[in-house]
Coordinates of C-alpha atoms and ligand atoms in Angstrom, one line a residue:
X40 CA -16.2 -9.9 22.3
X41 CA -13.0 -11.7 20.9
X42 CA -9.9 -10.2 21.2
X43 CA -7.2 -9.4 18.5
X44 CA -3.5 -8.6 18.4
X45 CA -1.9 -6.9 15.5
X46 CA 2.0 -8.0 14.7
X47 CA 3.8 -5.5 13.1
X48 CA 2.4 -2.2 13.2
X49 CA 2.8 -0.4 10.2
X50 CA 0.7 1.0 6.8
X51 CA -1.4 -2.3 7.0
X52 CA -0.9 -3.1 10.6
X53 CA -2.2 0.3 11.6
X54 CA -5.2 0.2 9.7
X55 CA -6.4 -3.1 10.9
X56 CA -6.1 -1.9 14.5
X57 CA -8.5 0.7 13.9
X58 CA -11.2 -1.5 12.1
X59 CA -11.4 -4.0 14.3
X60 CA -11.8 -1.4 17.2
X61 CA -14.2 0.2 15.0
X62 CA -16.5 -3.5 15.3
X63 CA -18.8 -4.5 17.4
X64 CA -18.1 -8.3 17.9
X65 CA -14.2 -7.6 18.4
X66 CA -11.4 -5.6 20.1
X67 CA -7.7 -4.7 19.9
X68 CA -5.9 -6.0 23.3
X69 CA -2.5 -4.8 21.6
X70 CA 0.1 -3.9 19.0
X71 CA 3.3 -5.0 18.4
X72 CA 6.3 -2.1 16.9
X73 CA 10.0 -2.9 16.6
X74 CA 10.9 0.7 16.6
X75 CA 10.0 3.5 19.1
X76 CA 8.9 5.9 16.2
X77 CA 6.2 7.9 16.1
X78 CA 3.9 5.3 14.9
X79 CA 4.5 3.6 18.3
X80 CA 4.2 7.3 19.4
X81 CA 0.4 7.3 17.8
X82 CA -0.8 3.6 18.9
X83 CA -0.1 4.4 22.7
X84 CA -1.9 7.9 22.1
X85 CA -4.8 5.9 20.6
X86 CA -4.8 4.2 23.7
X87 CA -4.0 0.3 22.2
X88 CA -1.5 -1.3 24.4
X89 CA 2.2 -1.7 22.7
X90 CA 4.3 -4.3 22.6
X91 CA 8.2 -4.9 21.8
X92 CA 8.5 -7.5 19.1
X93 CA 11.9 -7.5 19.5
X94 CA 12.2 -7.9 23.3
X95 CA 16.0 -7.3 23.7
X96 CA 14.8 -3.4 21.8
X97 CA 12.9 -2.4 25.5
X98 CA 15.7 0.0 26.8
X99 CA 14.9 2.4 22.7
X100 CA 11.5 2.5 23.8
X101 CA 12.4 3.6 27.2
X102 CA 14.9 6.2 26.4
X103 CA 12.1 8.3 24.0
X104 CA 9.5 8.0 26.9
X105 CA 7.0 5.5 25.3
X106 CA 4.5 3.5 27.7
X107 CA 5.2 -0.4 26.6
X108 CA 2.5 -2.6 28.1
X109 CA 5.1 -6.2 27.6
X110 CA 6.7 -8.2 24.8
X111 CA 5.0 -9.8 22.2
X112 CA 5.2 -13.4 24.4
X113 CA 3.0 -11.5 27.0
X114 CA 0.3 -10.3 24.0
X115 CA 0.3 -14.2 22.5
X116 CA -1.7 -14.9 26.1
X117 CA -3.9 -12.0 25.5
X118 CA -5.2 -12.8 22.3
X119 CA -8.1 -15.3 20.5
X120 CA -6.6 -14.4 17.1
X121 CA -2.8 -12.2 16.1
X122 CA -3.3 -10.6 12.2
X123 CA 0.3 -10.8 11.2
X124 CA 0.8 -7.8 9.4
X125 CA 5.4 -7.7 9.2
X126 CA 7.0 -7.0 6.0
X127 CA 7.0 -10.0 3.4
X128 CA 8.6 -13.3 4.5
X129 CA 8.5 -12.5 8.4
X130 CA 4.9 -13.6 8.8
X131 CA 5.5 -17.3 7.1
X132 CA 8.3 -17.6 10.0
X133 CA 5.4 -16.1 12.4
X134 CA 3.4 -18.6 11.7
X135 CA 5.7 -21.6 13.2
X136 CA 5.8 -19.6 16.7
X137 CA 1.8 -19.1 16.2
X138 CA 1.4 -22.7 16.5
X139 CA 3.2 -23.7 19.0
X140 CA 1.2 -21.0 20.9
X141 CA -1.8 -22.7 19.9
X142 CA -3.1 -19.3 17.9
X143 CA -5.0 -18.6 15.0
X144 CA -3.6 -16.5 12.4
X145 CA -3.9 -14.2 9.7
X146 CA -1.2 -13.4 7.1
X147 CA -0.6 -10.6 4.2
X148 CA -0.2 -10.7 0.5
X149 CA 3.5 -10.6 1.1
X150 CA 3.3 -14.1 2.7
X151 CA 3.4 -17.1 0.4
X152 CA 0.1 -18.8 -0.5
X153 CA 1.9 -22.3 0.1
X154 CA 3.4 -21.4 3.5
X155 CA 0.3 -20.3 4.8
X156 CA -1.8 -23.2 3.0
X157 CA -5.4 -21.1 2.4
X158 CA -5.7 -17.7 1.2
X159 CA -8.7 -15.2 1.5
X160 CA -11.1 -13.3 0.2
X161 CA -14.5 -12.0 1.1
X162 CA -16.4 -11.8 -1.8
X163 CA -14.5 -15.3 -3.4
X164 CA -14.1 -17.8 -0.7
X165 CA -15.4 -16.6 2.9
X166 CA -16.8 -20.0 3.6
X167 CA -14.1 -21.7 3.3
X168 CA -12.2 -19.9 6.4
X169 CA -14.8 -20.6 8.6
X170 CA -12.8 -21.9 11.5
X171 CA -9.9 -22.2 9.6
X172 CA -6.4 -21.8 11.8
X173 CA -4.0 -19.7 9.4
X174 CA -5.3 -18.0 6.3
X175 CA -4.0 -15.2 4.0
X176 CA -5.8 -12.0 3.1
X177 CA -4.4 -12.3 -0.8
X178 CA -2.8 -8.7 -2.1
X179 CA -3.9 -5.1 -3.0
X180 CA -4.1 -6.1 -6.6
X181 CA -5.7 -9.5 -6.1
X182 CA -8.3 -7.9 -3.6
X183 CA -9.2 -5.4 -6.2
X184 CA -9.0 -8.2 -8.8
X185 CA -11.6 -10.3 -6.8
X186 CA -14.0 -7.5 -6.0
X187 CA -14.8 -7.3 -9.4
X188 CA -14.1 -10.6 -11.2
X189 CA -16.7 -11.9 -8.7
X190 CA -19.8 -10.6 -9.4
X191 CA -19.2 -10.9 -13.0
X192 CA -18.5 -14.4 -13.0
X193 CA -21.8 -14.6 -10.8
X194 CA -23.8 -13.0 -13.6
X195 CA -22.8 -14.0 -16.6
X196 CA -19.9 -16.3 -16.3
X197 CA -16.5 -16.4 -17.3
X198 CA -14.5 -17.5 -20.1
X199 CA -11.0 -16.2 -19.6
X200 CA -9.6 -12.9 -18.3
X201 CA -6.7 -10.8 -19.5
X202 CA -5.1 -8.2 -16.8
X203 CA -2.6 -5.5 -17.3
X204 CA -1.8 -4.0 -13.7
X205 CA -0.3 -1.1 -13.4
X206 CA 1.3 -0.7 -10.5
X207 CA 2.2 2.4 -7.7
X208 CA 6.4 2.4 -7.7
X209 CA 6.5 3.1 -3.4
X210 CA 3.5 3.9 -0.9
X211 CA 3.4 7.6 -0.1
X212 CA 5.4 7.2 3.2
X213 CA 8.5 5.1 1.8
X214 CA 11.2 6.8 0.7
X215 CA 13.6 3.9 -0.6
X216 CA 11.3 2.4 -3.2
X217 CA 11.1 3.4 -6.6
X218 CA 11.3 3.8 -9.5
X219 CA 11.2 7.9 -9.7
X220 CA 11.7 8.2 -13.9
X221 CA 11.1 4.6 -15.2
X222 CA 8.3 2.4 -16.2
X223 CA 9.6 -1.3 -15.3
X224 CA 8.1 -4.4 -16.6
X225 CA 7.3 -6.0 -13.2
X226 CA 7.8 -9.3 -13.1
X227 CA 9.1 -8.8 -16.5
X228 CA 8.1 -12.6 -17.5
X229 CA 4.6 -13.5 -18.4
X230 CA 1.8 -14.2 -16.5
X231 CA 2.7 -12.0 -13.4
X232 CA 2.2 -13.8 -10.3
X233 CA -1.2 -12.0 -10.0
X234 CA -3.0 -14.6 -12.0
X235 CA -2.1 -17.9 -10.0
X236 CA -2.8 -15.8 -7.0
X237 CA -6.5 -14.8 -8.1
X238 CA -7.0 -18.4 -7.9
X239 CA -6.2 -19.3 -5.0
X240 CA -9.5 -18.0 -4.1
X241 CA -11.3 -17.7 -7.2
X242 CA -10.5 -21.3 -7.8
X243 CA -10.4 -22.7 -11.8
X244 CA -10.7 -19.2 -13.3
X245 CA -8.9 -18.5 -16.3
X246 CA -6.9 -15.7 -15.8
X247 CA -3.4 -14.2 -16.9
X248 CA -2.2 -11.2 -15.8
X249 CA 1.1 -8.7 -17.1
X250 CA 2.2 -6.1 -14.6
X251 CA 4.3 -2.9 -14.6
X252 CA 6.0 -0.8 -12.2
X253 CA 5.7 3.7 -12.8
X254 CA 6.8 6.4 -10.5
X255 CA 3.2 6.8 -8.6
X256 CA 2.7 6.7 -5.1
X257 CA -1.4 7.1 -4.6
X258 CA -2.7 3.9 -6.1
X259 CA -2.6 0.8 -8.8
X260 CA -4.6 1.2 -11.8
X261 CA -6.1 -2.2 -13.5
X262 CA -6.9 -2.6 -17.1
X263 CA -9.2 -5.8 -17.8
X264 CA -10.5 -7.8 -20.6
X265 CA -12.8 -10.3 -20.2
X266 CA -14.4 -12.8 -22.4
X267 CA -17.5 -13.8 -21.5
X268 CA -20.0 -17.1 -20.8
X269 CA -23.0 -15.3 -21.5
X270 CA -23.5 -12.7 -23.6
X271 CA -24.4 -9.5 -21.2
X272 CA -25.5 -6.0 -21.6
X273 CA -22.7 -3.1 -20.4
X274 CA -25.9 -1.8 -18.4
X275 CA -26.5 -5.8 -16.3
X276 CA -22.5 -4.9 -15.6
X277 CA -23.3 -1.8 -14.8
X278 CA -26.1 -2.7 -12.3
X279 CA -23.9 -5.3 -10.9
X280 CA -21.0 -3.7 -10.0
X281 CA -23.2 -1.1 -8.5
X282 CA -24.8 -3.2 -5.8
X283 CA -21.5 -5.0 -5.0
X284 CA -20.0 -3.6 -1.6
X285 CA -16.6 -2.2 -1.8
X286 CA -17.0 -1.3 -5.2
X287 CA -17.6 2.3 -6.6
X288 CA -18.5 3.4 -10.0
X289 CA -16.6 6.6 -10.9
X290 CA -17.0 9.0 -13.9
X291 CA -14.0 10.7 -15.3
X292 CA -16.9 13.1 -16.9
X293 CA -17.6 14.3 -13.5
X294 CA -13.7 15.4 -12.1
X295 CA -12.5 11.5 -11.6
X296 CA -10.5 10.8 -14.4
X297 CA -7.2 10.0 -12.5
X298 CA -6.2 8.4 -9.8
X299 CA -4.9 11.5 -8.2
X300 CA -8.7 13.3 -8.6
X301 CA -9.8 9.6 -7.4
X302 CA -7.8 10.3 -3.8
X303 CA -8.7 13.9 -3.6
X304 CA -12.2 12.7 -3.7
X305 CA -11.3 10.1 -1.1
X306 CA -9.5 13.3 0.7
X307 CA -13.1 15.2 0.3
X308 CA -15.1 12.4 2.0
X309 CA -13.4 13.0 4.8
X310 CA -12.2 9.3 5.6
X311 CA -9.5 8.4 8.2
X312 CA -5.8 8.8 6.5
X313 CA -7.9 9.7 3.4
X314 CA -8.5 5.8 2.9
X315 CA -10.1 4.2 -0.3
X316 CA -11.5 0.9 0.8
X317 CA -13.3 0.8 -2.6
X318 CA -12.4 -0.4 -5.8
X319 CA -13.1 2.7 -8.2
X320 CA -14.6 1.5 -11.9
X321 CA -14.3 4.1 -14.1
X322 CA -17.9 4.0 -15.9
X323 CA -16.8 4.9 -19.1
X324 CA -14.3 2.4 -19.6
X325 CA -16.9 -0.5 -19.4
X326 CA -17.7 -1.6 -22.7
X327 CA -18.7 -5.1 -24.7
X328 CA -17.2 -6.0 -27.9
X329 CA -17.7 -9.6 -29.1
X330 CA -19.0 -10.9 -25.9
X331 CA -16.1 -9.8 -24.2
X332 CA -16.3 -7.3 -21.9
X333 CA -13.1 -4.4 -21.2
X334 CA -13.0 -1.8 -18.0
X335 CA -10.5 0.0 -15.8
X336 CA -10.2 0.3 -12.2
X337 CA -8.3 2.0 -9.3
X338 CA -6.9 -0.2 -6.3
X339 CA -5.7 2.2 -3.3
X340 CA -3.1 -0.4 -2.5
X341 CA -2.4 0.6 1.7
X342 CA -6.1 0.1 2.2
X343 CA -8.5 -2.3 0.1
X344 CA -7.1 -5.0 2.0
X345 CA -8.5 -4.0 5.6
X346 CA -12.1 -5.1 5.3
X347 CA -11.0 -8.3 4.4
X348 CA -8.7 -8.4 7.6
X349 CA -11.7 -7.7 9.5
X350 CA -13.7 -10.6 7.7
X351 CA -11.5 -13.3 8.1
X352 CA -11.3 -12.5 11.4
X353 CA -15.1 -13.1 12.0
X354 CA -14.9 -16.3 9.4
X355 CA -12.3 -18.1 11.2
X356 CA -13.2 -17.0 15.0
X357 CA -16.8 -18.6 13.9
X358 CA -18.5 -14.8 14.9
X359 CA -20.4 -15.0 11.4
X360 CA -21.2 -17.5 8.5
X361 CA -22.6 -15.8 5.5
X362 CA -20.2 -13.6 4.0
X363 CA -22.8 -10.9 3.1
X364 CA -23.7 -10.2 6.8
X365 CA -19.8 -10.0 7.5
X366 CA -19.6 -7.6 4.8
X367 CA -22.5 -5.7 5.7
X368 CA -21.1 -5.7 9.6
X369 CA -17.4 -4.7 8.8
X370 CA -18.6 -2.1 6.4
X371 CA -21.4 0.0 8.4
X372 CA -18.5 0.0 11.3
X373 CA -15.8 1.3 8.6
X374 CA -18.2 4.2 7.5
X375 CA -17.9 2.3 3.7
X376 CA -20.7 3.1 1.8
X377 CA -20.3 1.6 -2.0
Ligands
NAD575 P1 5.2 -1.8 6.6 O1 6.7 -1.9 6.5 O2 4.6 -0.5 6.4 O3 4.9 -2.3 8.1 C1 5.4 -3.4 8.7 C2 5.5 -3.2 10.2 O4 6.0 -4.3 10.8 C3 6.4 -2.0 10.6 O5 5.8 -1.3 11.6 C4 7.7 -2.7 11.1 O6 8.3 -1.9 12.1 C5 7.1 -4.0 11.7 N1 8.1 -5.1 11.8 C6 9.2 -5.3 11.1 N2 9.8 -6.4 11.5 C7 9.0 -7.0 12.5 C8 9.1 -8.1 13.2 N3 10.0 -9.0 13.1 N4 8.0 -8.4 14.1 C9 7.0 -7.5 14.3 N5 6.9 -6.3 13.5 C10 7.9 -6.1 12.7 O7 4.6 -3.0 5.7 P2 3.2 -3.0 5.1 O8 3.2 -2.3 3.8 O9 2.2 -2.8 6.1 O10 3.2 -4.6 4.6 C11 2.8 -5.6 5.5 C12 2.3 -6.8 4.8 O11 1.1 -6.4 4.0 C13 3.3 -7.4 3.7 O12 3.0 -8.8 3.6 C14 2.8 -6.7 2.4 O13 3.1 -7.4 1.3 C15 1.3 -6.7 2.6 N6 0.6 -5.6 1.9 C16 1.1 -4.4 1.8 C17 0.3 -3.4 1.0 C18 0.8 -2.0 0.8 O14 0.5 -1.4 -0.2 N7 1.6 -1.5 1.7 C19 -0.9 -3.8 0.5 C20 -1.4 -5.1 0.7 C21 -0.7 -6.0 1.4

């Protein structure tokens, strides 16, 4: 049983603490918050140890009553691997302490592909974090990218993809982010960063990528177009997408035609914080024209992201080799079912 530490404690941070306790093969030994709020409340009540990133920050957590196992120097001794999960830009600095601790670590899509030198992503490049030291679990968008560039370029090969993301203004619990009445070109240059970041795991695919900011909180919506190798029937795409894990096939026809029907339907099946690990394909947007192939797609940014977490743990602390069993593993533990 190999033990993990979480850094940073917040809408991804959380959610990785409860899927690696949900595994078999691994275990939380603690948490790390900066701020005594009710999210540190929550992890001692979920009974994961807490630690003070910020030591010199003890006396806050002591004045509200919450239980504070040590500092994050004491969890560094507890742990075979720490998944860095601190707002963009912390984790490249974490990695500099990691190492002279002598730990493995895993870093967010907020991090820098460059700083962290490998990113990661189940379905594209498990193999090649097998052992590997520091790694990056690439971004909401470029997880949902991934999921189902993939399989497609498996079947029937790829060409060259065009993306338009559009992309949720705030998560549901931040209150400073916007915009509230705007659509913002975001980057407003073109390609987005998305498209260099798809390859860093999907490695000489042709992709560009356009992105925009609205005033949406519940999840990104993708719109691709992708010319094809091999000429394909819509129904082999079909079939694929269906077998891949961690994608779902939806049907506006039958109530999802939105993303806000798409998370009431994530609400109905009754998962923890009402969690989409799945990238949602609308069926009726998949079509051929000219060999090239167009769909849509749902990304619920604060979670499609934790699987992989729980993958690259198991690829880089050698616990499993073939991707497929890691997925299969982290998936029956997670309750995910497409
Ligand atoms: P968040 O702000 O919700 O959580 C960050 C947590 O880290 C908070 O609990 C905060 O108190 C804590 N923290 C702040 N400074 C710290 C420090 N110095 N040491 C330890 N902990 C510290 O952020 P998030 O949305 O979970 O994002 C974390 C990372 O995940 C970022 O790289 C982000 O780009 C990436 N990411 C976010 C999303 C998303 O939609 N929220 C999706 C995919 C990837």
């Amino acid at each position: 049983m190999k033990s993990v530490g979480i850094n940073g404690y917040g809408t991804i941070g959380k959610r990785v603490a409860d899927a690696v306790a949900a595994q078999e093969d691994m275990k939380i030994v603690g948490v790390t918050k900066r701020t005594p709020d009710f999210e540190s409340k929550m992890a001692v009540q979920k009974g994961y140890p807490l630690y003070i990133s910020v030591p010199e920050r003890e006396e806050l957590f002591e004045e509200v009553g919450i239980k504070v196992t040590g500092t994050v120097d004491d969890l560094y001794d507890e742990v075979d691997i720490m998944v860095d999960c601190t707002p963009e830009g912390i984790g490249a600095k974490n990695k500099e302490i990691y190492k002279k601790q002598g730990l493995k670590g895993i870093f967010q899509g907020g991090e820098k592909h460059d700083q962290i030198g490998q990113s990661f992503n189940s379905f594209a490049n498990f193999k090649d974090a097998i052992g590997a030291d520091y790694v990056r679990v690439v971004s909401c968008n470029t997880t949902g990218l991934c999921r189902t560039l993939t399989p497609i370029r498996d079947l029937c090969g790829i060409k060259k993809v065009r993306a338009v993301m559009v992309r949720r203004g705030a998560d549901p619990g931040q209150v400073k982010k916007g915009p509230i009445n705007s659509i913002v070109p975001n980057p407003p240059t073109v390609p987005s960063h998305h498209g260099p970041d798809v390859q860093t795991v999907l490695h000489g695919l042709n992709i560009t990528t356009m992105a925009l900011l609205v005033p949406t909180t519940l999840m990104h919506q993708h719109n691709l177009m992708v010319e094809l190798e091999n000429p394909v029937d819509v129904e082999d795409i079909i079939e694929t997408l269906e077998k891949t894990p961690r994608v779902t096939l939806v049907e506006a026809g039958k109530g999802l035609g939105s993303t806000a029907e798409i998370m009431e339907y994530a609400r109905d099946l009754g998962r923890p914080r009402s969690d989409l690990f799945e990238i949602a394909v609308w069926k009726e947007s998949l079509n051929v024209v000219d060999g090239e192939l167009y769909y849509m797609q749902a990304v619920h940014q604060e979670s499609d992201v934790v699987p992989e977490n729980v993958d690259a743990i198991r690829a880089m602390l050698e616990l499993e080799d073939d991707p497929a069993k890691s997925i299969e593993k982290t998936n029956k533990a997670m309750g995910i079912v497409g």
